Coordinates of C-alpha atoms in Angstrom, one line a residue:
M1 CA -32.3 0.6 -6.6
D2 CA -35.3 2.7 -5.6
I3 CA -36.5 5.8 -7.5
L4 CA -35.3 8.3 -4.8
T5 CA -31.8 6.8 -4.8
R6 CA -31.6 7.0 -8.6
F7 CA -32.7 10.6 -8.5
E8 CA -30.1 11.5 -5.9
L9 CA -27.5 9.6 -7.8
R10 CA -28.3 11.5 -11.0
K11 CA -28.0 14.8 -9.1
I12 CA -24.4 13.9 -8.1
I13 CA -23.1 12.4 -11.4
R14 CA -24.7 15.0 -13.7
K15 CA -22.5 17.8 -12.2
K16 CA -19.6 18.9 -14.3
T17 CA -17.4 18.6 -11.3
F18 CA -18.1 14.8 -11.1
Y19 CA -16.9 14.3 -14.7
A20 CA -13.9 16.5 -14.0
G21 CA -13.1 14.4 -11.0
I22 CA -13.3 11.2 -13.1
L23 CA -11.0 12.6 -15.8
F24 CA -8.6 13.8 -13.2
L25 CA -8.4 10.4 -11.5
V26 CA -7.8 8.6 -14.8
A27 CA -5.1 11.1 -15.8
V28 CA -3.4 10.6 -12.4
A29 CA -3.5 6.8 -12.8
L30 CA -2.0 7.2 -16.3
F31 CA 0.7 9.6 -15.0
L32 CA 1.7 7.4 -12.1
S33 CA 1.9 4.4 -14.4
I34 CA 4.0 6.2 -17.1
V35 CA 6.4 7.5 -14.4
L36 CA 7.1 4.0 -13.1
V37 CA 7.7 2.7 -16.6
A38 CA 9.9 5.6 -17.6
N39 CA 12.0 5.2 -14.4
M40 CA 12.8 1.5 -15.0
Q41 CA 16.4 0.9 -15.8
M42 CA 18.9 -2.0 -15.8
T43 CA 22.1 -3.2 -17.4
G44 CA 21.4 -4.9 -20.8
K45 CA 23.1 -8.0 -22.1
D46 CA 25.7 -5.9 -23.9
G47 CA 26.7 -4.0 -20.8
Q48 CA 24.8 -0.8 -21.8
F49 CA 21.9 0.6 -19.9
V50 CA 18.4 -0.1 -21.2
N51 CA 15.4 1.8 -20.1
G52 CA 11.6 1.6 -19.9
V53 CA 9.8 -1.3 -21.5
A54 CA 13.1 -2.9 -22.7
A55 CA 14.4 -3.0 -19.1
I56 CA 11.1 -4.4 -17.8
R57 CA 11.2 -7.3 -20.4
L58 CA 14.8 -8.1 -19.5
E59 CA 14.3 -8.2 -15.8
R60 CA 11.2 -10.3 -16.2
E61 CA 13.1 -12.7 -18.4
Y62 CA 15.8 -13.1 -15.7
N63 CA 13.5 -13.4 -12.7
R64 CA 11.2 -15.9 -14.4
Q65 CA 14.2 -18.2 -14.6
L66 CA 14.5 -18.0 -10.8
A67 CA 10.8 -18.6 -10.1
G68 CA 10.0 -21.4 -7.7
P69 CA 10.8 -22.3 -4.1
L70 CA 13.7 -20.4 -2.6
T71 CA 15.5 -23.6 -1.6
I72 CA 19.0 -24.0 0.0
A73 CA 20.2 -25.7 -3.1
A74 CA 19.1 -22.8 -5.3
M75 CA 20.9 -20.2 -3.1
E76 CA 24.1 -22.3 -2.9
A77 CA 24.1 -22.7 -6.7
A78 CA 23.6 -18.9 -7.2
I79 CA 26.6 -18.2 -4.9
R80 CA 28.8 -20.7 -6.6
R81 CA 27.9 -19.2 -10.0
H82 CA 28.9 -15.7 -8.8
Q83 CA 32.1 -16.8 -7.1
D84 CA 33.2 -18.9 -10.1
L85 CA 33.0 -15.8 -12.2
L86 CA 35.3 -13.9 -9.8
H87 CA 37.8 -16.7 -10.0
D88 CA 38.1 -16.2 -13.8
P89 CA 40.6 -13.4 -14.6
N90 CA 38.8 -12.7 -17.9
N91 CA 35.9 -11.4 -15.9
L92 CA 37.9 -9.0 -13.8
D93 CA 39.1 -5.5 -14.3
K94 CA 42.4 -4.0 -13.2
K95 CA 41.0 -3.5 -9.6
G96 CA 40.1 -7.1 -9.4
E97 CA 36.4 -6.4 -9.6
M98 CA 33.9 -8.0 -11.9
T99 CA 33.7 -6.1 -15.2
V100 CA 30.4 -4.6 -16.4
E101 CA 30.4 -6.9 -19.4
A102 CA 30.8 -10.1 -17.3
N103 CA 28.1 -8.9 -14.9
A104 CA 25.7 -8.1 -17.7
K105 CA 26.3 -11.4 -19.5
Y106 CA 26.3 -13.8 -16.6
D107 CA 25.8 -12.4 -13.1
I108 CA 22.9 -10.0 -13.3
K109 CA 20.5 -13.0 -14.0
D110 CA 20.9 -13.9 -10.3
N111 CA 20.4 -10.5 -8.9
Q112 CA 17.1 -11.2 -7.2
I113 CA 18.3 -14.2 -5.3
Q114 CA 21.6 -12.5 -4.5
F115 CA 19.8 -9.5 -3.0
L116 CA 17.8 -11.8 -0.7
I117 CA 21.0 -13.6 0.5
T118 CA 22.7 -10.3 1.1
D119 CA 19.7 -8.9 3.0
A120 CA 19.6 -12.0 5.3
F121 CA 23.4 -12.2 6.1
S122 CA 24.3 -8.5 6.2
P123 CA 24.9 -7.1 9.7
A124 CA 21.9 -5.5 11.4
N125 CA 21.0 -2.0 10.1
A126 CA 23.5 -2.4 7.3
Y127 CA 23.8 -3.8 3.8
D128 CA 27.1 -5.5 2.7
Y129 CA 27.2 -5.2 -1.1
Y130 CA 30.3 -7.4 -1.3
L131 CA 28.9 -10.2 1.0
I132 CA 28.0 -12.4 -2.0
D133 CA 31.7 -12.4 -3.0
K134 CA 32.9 -14.0 0.2
I135 CA 30.1 -15.9 1.8
N136 CA 30.5 -19.7 2.1
P137 CA 27.7 -21.4 0.1
E138 CA 27.2 -23.9 2.9
E139 CA 26.1 -21.0 5.2
M140 CA 22.8 -21.1 3.2
Q141 CA 21.7 -24.0 5.4
G142 CA 21.0 -21.4 8.0
F143 CA 19.3 -18.8 5.7
Y144 CA 15.8 -19.0 7.2
Q145 CA 17.1 -19.1 10.7
R146 CA 19.3 -16.1 9.9
R147 CA 16.2 -14.2 8.8
L148 CA 14.5 -15.0 12.2
D149 CA 17.7 -13.8 13.9
K150 CA 17.4 -10.5 12.0
V151 CA 13.8 -10.1 13.2
R152 CA 14.9 -10.6 16.8
E153 CA 17.7 -8.1 16.3
F154 CA 15.2 -5.5 15.0
L155 CA 12.8 -6.1 17.9
N156 CA 15.6 -5.7 20.4
S157 CA 17.2 -2.7 18.6
N158 CA 17.0 0.8 20.0
D159 CA 16.8 2.0 16.5
S160 CA 13.3 0.5 16.1
D161 CA 11.9 3.3 18.2
N162 CA 9.2 1.0 19.5
N163 CA 10.5 -0.4 22.8
Y164 CA 8.6 -3.6 22.4
T165 CA 7.6 -5.5 25.5
A166 CA 8.6 -9.2 26.0
K167 CA 5.1 -10.2 25.0
E168 CA 5.1 -8.2 21.8
K169 CA 8.5 -9.6 20.9
A170 CA 7.3 -13.1 21.4
Y171 CA 4.2 -12.3 19.4
F172 CA 6.1 -11.1 16.3
T173 CA 8.6 -13.9 16.6
K174 CA 5.8 -16.5 16.6
M175 CA 4.3 -14.7 13.6
N176 CA 7.6 -15.0 11.7
E177 CA 8.1 -18.6 12.7
G178 CA 4.6 -19.4 11.3
I179 CA 5.5 -18.2 7.8
P180 CA 5.8 -21.3 5.6
V181 CA 9.2 -22.0 4.1
P182 CA 10.8 -22.2 1.6
F183 CA 9.6 -18.9 0.3
Q184 CA 8.1 -18.8 -3.1
M185 CA 10.1 -16.7 -5.5
D186 CA 8.9 -15.1 -8.7
Y187 CA 9.2 -11.9 -10.7
V188 CA 7.4 -9.3 -8.5
T189 CA 8.5 -6.0 -9.9
G190 CA 5.1 -5.2 -11.3
W191 CA 3.4 -5.7 -8.0
K192 CA 6.1 -3.9 -6.2
N193 CA 5.5 -0.9 -8.4
V194 CA 1.7 -1.1 -7.9
F195 CA 2.3 -0.8 -4.1
E196 CA 4.7 2.1 -4.6
N197 CA 2.1 4.7 -5.8
L198 CA -1.1 3.4 -4.2
P199 CA -0.8 5.8 -1.2
D200 CA -0.7 8.8 -3.6
L201 CA -3.6 7.5 -5.6
F202 CA -5.8 6.8 -2.5
L203 CA -5.1 10.4 -1.3
I204 CA -6.2 11.9 -4.6
I205 CA -9.3 9.6 -4.7
A206 CA -10.2 10.8 -1.2
F207 CA -10.0 14.4 -2.4
V208 CA -12.2 13.8 -5.4
I209 CA -14.8 12.0 -3.2
G210 CA -14.8 14.9 -0.8
F211 CA -15.2 17.3 -3.8
C212 CA -18.1 15.3 -5.3
L213 CA -20.0 14.7 -2.0
A214 CA -19.6 18.2 -0.5
P215 CA -22.9 19.5 -2.1
V216 CA -25.1 16.6 -1.1
F217 CA -26.5 18.3 1.9
A218 CA -24.7 21.7 2.0
G219 CA -25.9 22.3 -1.6
E220 CA -29.5 22.2 -0.5
Y221 CA -28.8 24.8 2.2
Q222 CA -26.8 26.9 -0.4
R223 CA -29.6 26.8 -3.0
G224 CA -32.3 27.3 -0.4
T225 CA -34.0 24.0 -1.4
D226 CA -33.6 22.6 2.1
A227 CA -37.0 24.0 3.0
I228 CA -38.7 22.2 0.1
V229 CA -36.9 18.9 0.7
L230 CA -37.6 18.8 4.4
S231 CA -41.2 19.7 4.0
T232 CA -42.0 16.8 1.7
R233 CA -43.6 13.6 2.9
Y234 CA -40.3 11.7 2.9
G235 CA -37.9 14.7 3.2
R236 CA -36.8 13.8 6.7
S237 CA -36.5 10.0 6.1
K238 CA -36.3 8.3 2.8
V239 CA -34.8 11.3 1.0
I240 CA -31.9 11.4 3.5
A241 CA -31.4 7.6 3.2
A242 CA -31.4 8.0 -0.6
K243 CA -28.8 10.7 -0.5
L244 CA -26.6 8.5 1.7
K245 CA -27.0 5.4 -0.5
A246 CA -26.3 7.4 -3.7
S247 CA -23.2 8.9 -2.0
F248 CA -21.9 5.5 -1.1
I249 CA -22.4 4.2 -4.7
V250 CA -20.6 7.2 -6.1
S251 CA -17.7 6.7 -3.6
V252 CA -17.3 3.0 -4.4
G253 CA -17.2 3.8 -8.1
L254 CA -14.6 6.6 -7.6
I255 CA -12.5 4.2 -5.6
F256 CA -12.4 1.1 -7.6
S257 CA -12.4 2.5 -11.1
P258 CA -9.0 4.3 -10.8
I259 CA -7.5 1.5 -8.7
A260 CA -8.5 -1.0 -11.3
I261 CA -7.2 1.2 -14.2
Y262 CA -3.9 1.9 -12.3
T263 CA -3.3 -1.8 -11.4
F264 CA -4.0 -3.2 -14.8
L265 CA -2.0 -0.5 -16.5
I266 CA 1.1 -1.3 -14.3
L267 CA 0.7 -5.1 -14.5
G268 CA -0.2 -4.9 -18.2
V269 CA 3.3 -3.4 -18.9
F270 CA 5.3 -5.1 -16.1
G271 CA 3.6 -8.4 -16.2
F272 CA 1.1 -10.2 -13.9
D273 CA 3.7 -12.6 -12.6
G274 CA 4.3 -12.9 -8.9
A275 CA 0.8 -12.8 -7.4
G276 CA 1.5 -16.1 -5.7
A277 CA 5.0 -15.3 -4.4
H278 CA 5.6 -14.6 -0.8
V279 CA 5.4 -10.9 0.1
Q280 CA 8.9 -11.3 1.6
M281 CA 10.2 -11.1 -2.0
I282 CA 9.2 -7.4 -1.7
R283 CA 9.6 -6.7 2.0
F284 CA 12.1 -9.3 3.4
L285 CA 11.3 -8.9 7.1
A286 CA 7.5 -8.7 6.7
P287 CA 6.0 -10.7 9.6
V288 CA 2.8 -11.8 7.7
P289 CA 2.4 -15.1 6.0
F290 CA 0.8 -13.5 2.9
T291 CA 1.3 -13.9 -0.8
V292 CA 1.7 -10.8 -2.9
I293 CA -1.9 -10.9 -4.1
E294 CA -3.2 -11.3 -0.5
T295 CA -1.2 -8.3 0.6
Y296 CA -2.5 -6.3 -2.3
L297 CA -6.1 -7.2 -1.4
W298 CA -5.5 -6.1 2.2
T299 CA -3.9 -2.9 1.0
V300 CA -6.8 -2.0 -1.3
L301 CA -9.3 -2.9 1.4
I302 CA -7.7 -0.6 4.0
G303 CA -7.1 2.2 1.5
S304 CA -10.7 1.9 0.2
L305 CA -12.1 2.0 3.8
A306 CA -10.1 5.1 4.5
C307 CA -11.5 6.8 1.4
L308 CA -15.1 5.8 2.4
M309 CA -14.3 7.2 5.9
V310 CA -13.4 10.5 4.2
G311 CA -16.6 10.3 2.2
A312 CA -18.6 9.7 5.4
L313 CA -16.8 12.6 7.1
T314 CA -17.6 14.9 4.1
L315 CA -21.3 14.0 4.3
W316 CA -21.4 14.8 8.0
L317 CA -19.7 18.1 7.4
S318 CA -22.0 18.8 4.5
S319 CA -25.0 18.2 6.8
R320 CA -23.6 20.7 9.3
M321 CA -22.2 23.5 7.1
S322 CA -24.0 26.1 5.0
N323 CA -22.1 25.8 1.7
S324 CA -20.1 23.3 -0.3
F325 CA -16.9 25.3 -0.5
T326 CA -16.5 25.3 3.2
V327 CA -17.0 21.6 3.3
I328 CA -14.4 21.1 0.6
V329 CA -11.9 23.3 2.5
A330 CA -12.5 21.5 5.8
T331 CA -12.1 18.1 4.2
G332 CA -8.9 19.1 2.4
V333 CA -7.4 20.6 5.6
F334 CA -8.3 17.4 7.5
L335 CA -6.7 15.2 4.8
V336 CA -3.5 17.2 4.3
G337 CA -3.1 18.7 7.8
T338 CA -3.2 15.4 9.6
Q339 CA -0.3 14.1 7.6
F340 CA 1.9 16.8 9.1
I341 CA 1.3 15.8 12.7
P342 CA 4.8 15.0 13.9
E343 CA 5.4 11.5 15.2
S344 CA 5.5 11.3 19.0
K345 CA 9.0 10.4 20.2
N346 CA 7.7 9.6 23.7
S347 CA 4.5 7.7 23.2
R348 CA 4.3 4.8 20.9
L349 CA 0.5 4.6 21.4
L350 CA 0.0 8.2 20.3
R351 CA 2.2 7.5 17.3
Y352 CA 0.1 4.5 16.4
L353 CA -3.2 6.3 16.9
T354 CA -2.2 8.9 14.3
D355 CA -1.9 6.0 11.9
L356 CA -5.6 5.6 12.2
L357 CA -6.3 9.0 10.5
P358 CA -7.4 8.6 6.9
G359 CA -4.5 10.5 5.5
N360 CA -2.1 8.1 7.1
M361 CA -4.0 4.9 6.3
F362 CA -3.4 5.2 2.6
D363 CA 0.1 3.8 3.0
S364 CA -1.3 0.5 4.4
F365 CA 1.2 -1.7 2.7
R366 CA 3.9 -0.4 5.1
K367 CA 1.6 -1.2 8.0
I368 CA 0.8 -4.7 6.8
T369 CA 4.4 -5.6 6.3
G370 CA 5.6 -3.6 9.3
Y371 CA 5.8 -4.2 13.1
Q372 CA 3.1 -1.9 14.5
I373 CA 0.8 -3.4 17.1
F374 CA -1.9 -2.4 19.5
N375 CA -2.4 -3.9 23.0
I376 CA -6.1 -3.9 23.6
G377 CA -7.0 -5.3 27.0
G378 CA -4.0 -7.6 26.9
Q379 CA -4.8 -8.8 23.4
L380 CA -2.2 -8.0 20.8
V381 CA -3.7 -6.9 17.4
P382 CA -1.6 -5.8 14.4
T383 CA -2.2 -2.2 13.4
Y384 CA -3.5 -3.1 9.9
K385 CA -6.4 -5.1 11.4
I386 CA -7.2 -2.2 13.8
M387 CA -7.4 0.0 10.7
V388 CA -10.1 -2.1 9.2
G389 CA -12.2 -2.2 12.4
F390 CA -11.7 1.5 13.2
S391 CA -12.7 2.5 9.7
I392 CA -15.9 0.5 9.8
I393 CA -16.8 1.8 13.2
A394 CA -16.1 5.4 12.2
I395 CA -18.3 5.1 9.1
A396 CA -21.1 3.4 11.0
L397 CA -21.1 6.3 13.5
L398 CA -20.8 9.1 11.0
I399 CA -23.8 7.9 8.9
P400 CA -26.5 8.2 11.7
F401 CA -24.9 11.5 12.9
T402 CA -25.3 12.8 9.3
Y403 CA -28.8 11.5 9.0
Q404 CA -29.9 13.2 12.3
A405 CA -28.1 16.5 11.5
F406 CA -30.0 17.0 8.2
K407 CA -33.3 15.6 9.7
K408 CA -33.2 18.0 12.6
H409 CA -32.1 21.0 10.5
Q410 CA -34.2 24.0 11.1
V411 CA -35.0 26.0 8.0
V412 CA -34.4 29.7 8.6

């Protein structure tokens, strides 16, 4: 790292606002983690509810027993175990339903696999909670075909609000057919909870980045030091480059530190199991052939690029505006305001384009596991891949605009 970059880096990180931002991000990561742990609840072995860490340990114990390939035999066995319990009068209450005690002692262990079966064989746009009571175990021979049928039902459904073309339907069908089966099952609750709050964490990270980078150029105008900086030998070249490099380093640190803290806090409590499981264990109809860890890496990549795009936008605004406060307000309005843009009911393209705004890119898990797609010159490209390319192009364009704006600034 050159001397000028180190100097500009110190100017950013020595501000009290930078340390306040760091503390705030750590506090948010802790809060989001604690909320997820506190909200965890399930029926204990004695039929009473258990909460928090105790519930986490119990669910992990049960789901670890089911870990492995989601085979036809495994599903048939789970159905028979459940239906055998219903055939024993000792396990039923006066209404003929399974007692809480019997469920807690025997049946709850198979919940994960039961939910997958019910999801596959329930009617489209519905969830039949009693399906597992009556389904024939032999129907599991068609489990994976049934999942493909549900994908087709979704693509052809008016409720999808997408009006897919025949080409797009064929594309998504082929994607789903390319997912290797049997699915790999595992305990994935930890990872599921990581995904749940990542959008909120990315949004707050973007705010902090904007807050920390707002004075990089605008601060020079505000303090009246722009005349000194721009009149020096390297003021219109190397100094600007140093400011941009230092800003990038700070942004990367502000992104990955809280993400790492949040992820390890959640998985440290819930368990690191499930990284190699199919993401369909979390989002059953997801069309991507990714494992949970691969989906996580894509999610972090897209969210991080969105935050860097916010940082690049903040720097450009900073080079154009006369004070830091105005930059912060403009960045905040852009981040929050764009999330309130209503979804177009008439134009799918317009609806998808709004997804490329940074504030909407933070929920990238939903896009990766969803059915949004762009048609670019006849080439179909999933939205999550467009997000990556769009972010990189936007950052690459904003940086030279920022460079030129400060370089050509006329000191009054």
